[in-house]
C-alpha positions as protocol buffer text, in pm:
chain_id: "A"
residue {
  index: 1
  type: UNK
  ca { x: -15964 y: 2741 z: -5097 }
}
residue {
  index: 2
  type: UNK
  ca { x: -15709 y: 2465 z: -5044 }
}
residue {
  index: 3
  type: UNK
  ca { x: -15428 y: 2622 z: -5242 }
}
residue {
  index: 4
  type: UNK
  ca { x: -15385 y: 2978 z: -5360 }
}
residue {
  index: 5
  type: UNK
  ca { x: -15253 y: 3087 z: -5698 }
}
residue {
  index: 6
  type: UNK
  ca { x: -14953 y: 3232 z: -5517 }
}
residue {
  index: 7
  type: UNK
  ca { x: -14879 y: 2890 z: -5363 }
}
residue {
  index: 8
  type: UNK
  ca { x: -14905 y: 2723 z: -5704 }
}
residue {
  index: 9
  type: UNK
  ca { x: -14661 y: 2973 z: -5856 }
}
residue {
  index: 10
  type: UNK
  ca { x: -14418 y: 2929 z: -5563 }
}
residue {
  index: 11
  type: UNK
  ca { x: -14429 y: 2549 z: -5602 }
}
residue {
  index: 12
  type: UNK
  ca { x: -14366 y: 2580 z: -5976 }
}
residue {
  index: 13
  type: UNK
  ca { x: -14073 y: 2817 z: -5920 }
}
residue {
  index: 14
  type: UNK
  ca { x: -13907 y: 2556 z: -5700 }
}
residue {
  index: 15
  type: UNK
  ca { x: -13921 y: 2297 z: -5978 }
}
residue {
  index: 16
  type: UNK
  ca { x: -13868 y: 2477 z: -6307 }
}
residue {
  index: 17
  type: UNK
  ca { x: -13557 y: 2622 z: -6464 }
}
residue {
  index: 18
  type: UNK
  ca { x: -13580 y: 3000 z: -6458 }
}
residue {
  index: 19
  type: UNK
  ca { x: -13355 y: 3210 z: -6677 }
}
residue {
  index: 20
  type: UNK
  ca { x: -13281 y: 3571 z: -6592 }
}
residue {
  index: 21
  type: UNK
  ca { x: -13354 y: 3821 z: -6866 }
}
residue {
  index: 22
  type: UNK
  ca { x: -12981 y: 3851 z: -6937 }
}
residue {
  index: 23
  type: UNK
  ca { x: -12950 y: 3472 z: -6971 }
}
residue {
  index: 24
  type: UNK
  ca { x: -13257 y: 3466 z: -7197 }
}
residue {
  index: 25
  type: UNK
  ca { x: -13118 y: 3748 z: -7411 }
}
residue {
  index: 26
  type: UNK
  ca { x: -12801 y: 3541 z: -7459 }
}
residue {
  index: 27
  type: UNK
  ca { x: -13014 y: 3243 z: -7573 }
}
residue {
  index: 28
  type: UNK
  ca { x: -13226 y: 3451 z: -7811 }
}
residue {
  index: 29
  type: UNK
  ca { x: -13148 y: 3361 z: -8171 }
}
residue {
  index: 30
  type: UNK
  ca { x: -12988 y: 3025 z: -8083 }
}
residue {
  index: 31
  type: UNK
  ca { x: -13127 y: 2773 z: -8336 }
}
residue {
  index: 32
  type: UNK
  ca { x: -13164 y: 2515 z: -8058 }
}
residue {
  index: 33
  type: UNK
  ca { x: -13390 y: 2744 z: -7851 }
}
residue {
  index: 34
  type: UNK
  ca { x: -13750 y: 2843 z: -7919 }
}
residue {
  index: 35
  type: UNK
  ca { x: -13912 y: 3125 z: -7721 }
}
residue {
  index: 36
  type: UNK
  ca { x: -14283 y: 3071 z: -7649 }
}
residue {
  index: 37
  type: UNK
  ca { x: -14511 y: 3361 z: -7558 }
}
residue {
  index: 38
  type: UNK
  ca { x: -14805 y: 3241 z: -7346 }
}
residue {
  index: 39
  type: UNK
  ca { x: -14964 y: 3585 z: -7307 }
}
residue {
  index: 40
  type: UNK
  ca { x: -15311 y: 3668 z: -7429 }
}
residue {
  index: 41
  type: UNK
  ca { x: -15332 y: 3804 z: -7784 }
}
residue {
  index: 42
  type: UNK
  ca { x: -15448 y: 4142 z: -7649 }
}
residue {
  index: 43
  type: UNK
  ca { x: -15120 y: 4170 z: -7457 }
}
residue {
  index: 44
  type: UNK
  ca { x: -14922 y: 4113 z: -7777 }
}
residue {
  index: 45
  type: UNK
  ca { x: -15128 y: 4373 z: -7960 }
}
residue {
  index: 46
  type: UNK
  ca { x: -15072 y: 4625 z: -7680 }
}
residue {
  index: 47
  type: UNK
  ca { x: -14706 y: 4554 z: -7589 }
}
residue {
  index: 48
  type: UNK
  ca { x: -14546 y: 4384 z: -7889 }
}
residue {
  index: 49
  type: UNK
  ca { x: -14358 y: 4056 z: -7911 }
}
residue {
  index: 50
  type: UNK
  ca { x: -14012 y: 3905 z: -7895 }
}
residue {
  index: 51
  type: UNK
  ca { x: -13883 y: 3843 z: -8249 }
}
residue {
  index: 52
  type: UNK
  ca { x: -13900 y: 3476 z: -8344 }
}
residue {
  index: 53
  type: UNK
  ca { x: -14120 y: 3375 z: -8050 }
}
residue {
  index: 54
  type: UNK
  ca { x: -14411 y: 3139 z: -8106 }
}
residue {
  index: 55
  type: UNK
  ca { x: -14738 y: 3269 z: -7966 }
}
residue {
  index: 56
  type: UNK
  ca { x: -14914 y: 2986 z: -7779 }
}
residue {
  index: 57
  type: UNK
  ca { x: -15193 y: 3123 z: -7561 }
}
residue {
  index: 58
  type: UNK
  ca { x: -15189 y: 2973 z: -7212 }
}
residue {
  index: 59
  type: UNK
  ca { x: -15533 y: 2822 z: -7265 }
}
residue {
  index: 60
  type: UNK
  ca { x: -15420 y: 2617 z: -7568 }
}
residue {
  index: 61
  type: UNK
  ca { x: -15061 y: 2533 z: -7479 }
}
residue {
  index: 62
  type: UNK
  ca { x: -15112 y: 2176 z: -7355 }
}
residue {
  index: 63
  type: UNK
  ca { x: -15321 y: 2090 z: -7661 }
}
residue {
  index: 64
  type: UNK
  ca { x: -15072 y: 2240 z: -7904 }
}
residue {
  index: 65
  type: UNK
  ca { x: -14777 y: 2057 z: -7743 }
}
residue {
  index: 66
  type: UNK
  ca { x: -14944 y: 1713 z: -7720 }
}
residue {
  index: 67
  type: UNK
  ca { x: -14872 y: 1513 z: -8040 }
}
residue {
  index: 68
  type: UNK
  ca { x: -15187 y: 1306 z: -7977 }
}
residue {
  index: 69
  type: UNK
  ca { x: -15412 y: 1612 z: -7961 }
}
residue {
  index: 70
  type: UNK
  ca { x: -15612 y: 1712 z: -8268 }
}
residue {
  index: 71
  type: UNK
  ca { x: -15480 y: 2065 z: -8201 }
}
residue {
  index: 72
  type: UNK
  ca { x: -15109 y: 1966 z: -8204 }
}
residue {
  index: 73
  type: UNK
  ca { x: -14879 y: 2223 z: -8366 }
}
residue {
  index: 74
  type: UNK
  ca { x: -14568 y: 2121 z: -8557 }
}
residue {
  index: 75
  type: UNK
  ca { x: -14370 y: 2404 z: -8392 }
}
residue {
  index: 76
  type: UNK
  ca { x: -14360 y: 2192 z: -8075 }
}
residue {
  index: 77
  type: UNK
  ca { x: -14234 y: 1873 z: -8241 }
}
residue {
  index: 78
  type: UNK
  ca { x: -13869 y: 1976 z: -8264 }
}
residue {
  index: 79
  type: UNK
  ca { x: -13571 y: 1884 z: -8048 }
}
residue {
  index: 80
  type: UNK
  ca { x: -13525 y: 2230 z: -7898 }
}
residue {
  index: 81
  type: UNK
  ca { x: -13532 y: 2394 z: -7561 }
}
residue {
  index: 82
  type: UNK
  ca { x: -13858 y: 2584 z: -7520 }
}
residue {
  index: 83
  type: UNK
  ca { x: -13829 y: 2902 z: -7313 }
}
residue {
  index: 84
  type: UNK
  ca { x: -14173 y: 3020 z: -7204 }
}
residue {
  index: 85
  type: UNK
  ca { x: -14259 y: 3371 z: -7097 }
}
residue {
  index: 86
  type: UNK
  ca { x: -14563 y: 3578 z: -7006 }
}
residue {
  index: 87
  type: UNK
  ca { x: -14590 y: 3934 z: -6876 }
}
residue {
  index: 88
  type: UNK
  ca { x: -14430 y: 3886 z: -6533 }
}
residue {
  index: 89
  type: UNK
  ca { x: -14323 y: 3520 z: -6510 }
}
residue {
  index: 90
  type: UNK
  ca { x: -14612 y: 3372 z: -6312 }
}
residue {
  index: 91
  type: UNK
  ca { x: -14817 y: 3215 z: -6592 }
}
residue {
  index: 92
  type: UNK
  ca { x: -14502 y: 3096 z: -6765 }
}
residue {
  index: 93
  type: UNK
  ca { x: -14381 y: 2927 z: -6445 }
}
residue {
  index: 94
  type: UNK
  ca { x: -14713 y: 2742 z: -6416 }
}
residue {
  index: 95
  type: UNK
  ca { x: -14708 y: 2654 z: -6787 }
}
residue {
  index: 96
  type: UNK
  ca { x: -14349 y: 2530 z: -6767 }
}
residue {
  index: 97
  type: UNK
  ca { x: -14437 y: 2304 z: -6476 }
}
residue {
  index: 98
  type: UNK
  ca { x: -14737 y: 2169 z: -6666 }
}
residue {
  index: 99
  type: UNK
  ca { x: -14523 y: 2088 z: -6970 }
}
residue {
  index: 100
  type: UNK
  ca { x: -14271 y: 1917 z: -6744 }
}
residue {
  index: 101
  type: UNK
  ca { x: -14556 y: 1711 z: -6597 }
}
residue {
  index: 102
  type: UNK
  ca { x: -14655 y: 1618 z: -6953 }
}
residue {
  index: 103
  type: UNK
  ca { x: -14302 y: 1484 z: -7011 }
}
residue {
  index: 104
  type: UNK
  ca { x: -14139 y: 1768 z: -7201 }
}
residue {
  index: 105
  type: UNK
  ca { x: -13773 y: 1749 z: -7104 }
}
residue {
  index: 106
  type: UNK
  ca { x: -13627 y: 2074 z: -7236 }
}
residue {
  index: 107
  type: UNK
  ca { x: -13857 y: 2345 z: -7111 }
}
residue {
  index: 108
  type: UNK
  ca { x: -13783 y: 2651 z: -6899 }
}
residue {
  index: 109
  type: UNK
  ca { x: -13912 y: 3000 z: -6848 }
}
residue {
  index: 110
  type: UNK
  ca { x: -13790 y: 3359 z: -6827 }
}
residue {
  index: 111
  type: UNK
  ca { x: -13820 y: 3524 z: -6488 }
}
residue {
  index: 112
  type: UNK
  ca { x: -13978 y: 3866 z: -6498 }
}
residue {
  index: 113
  type: UNK
  ca { x: -14138 y: 3790 z: -6832 }
}
residue {
  index: 114
  type: UNK
  ca { x: -14188 y: 4027 z: -7121 }
}
residue {
  index: 115
  type: UNK
  ca { x: -14201 y: 4326 z: -6888 }
}
residue {
  index: 116
  type: UNK
  ca { x: -13846 y: 4258 z: -6768 }
}
residue {
  index: 117
  type: UNK
  ca { x: -13730 y: 4175 z: -7123 }
}
residue {
  index: 118
  type: UNK
  ca { x: -13854 y: 4509 z: -7252 }
}
residue {
  index: 119
  type: UNK
  ca { x: -13708 y: 4701 z: -6955 }
}
residue {
  index: 120
  type: UNK
  ca { x: -13368 y: 4536 z: -7017 }
}
residue {
  index: 121
  type: UNK
  ca { x: -13365 y: 4653 z: -7379 }
}
residue {
  index: 122
  type: UNK
  ca { x: -13445 y: 4318 z: -7536 }
}
residue {
  index: 123
  type: UNK
  ca { x: -13562 y: 4339 z: -7897 }
}
residue {
  index: 124
  type: UNK
  ca { x: -13937 y: 4394 z: -7942 }
}
residue {
  index: 125
  type: UNK
  ca { x: -14145 y: 4394 z: -8258 }
}
residue {
  index: 126
  type: UNK
  ca { x: -14511 y: 4477 z: -8321 }
}
residue {
  index: 127
  type: UNK
  ca { x: -14746 y: 4180 z: -8290 }
}
residue {
  index: 128
  type: UNK
  ca { x: -14688 y: 3960 z: -8597 }
}
residue {
  index: 129
  type: UNK
  ca { x: -14984 y: 3941 z: -8833 }
}
residue {
  index: 130
  type: UNK
  ca { x: -15128 y: 3609 z: -8946 }
}
residue {
  index: 131
  type: UNK
  ca { x: -15023 y: 3480 z: -9286 }
}
residue {
  index: 132
  type: UNK
  ca { x: -15315 y: 3452 z: -9526 }
}
């Protein structure tokens, strides 16, 4: 193996903006900030979600962000700062770097992820259900 997952995460951490949980809590609810949960749907079902966060599974994120993709989602077409998070901050660091590489200017992630958010008393709701 030429490069380990740990090395990839370390490289990403050197390049991306990382907010502490306290900084992220202060940003939560700001109309110019959109939280993006890149965890797997089973994690949301098990642990809950941050109110107002968009769920964008890590495997679809690049396609949902890209306006030229047939899978593009309107939620990513706004002039906002997108704060990504996962369970511990590793996947979100990699995802943030990828979005930066794609040209997204206002993207960051939350260090420690949802686990740290929950431990710090951040608001948590049950997994939102799909609208029918």
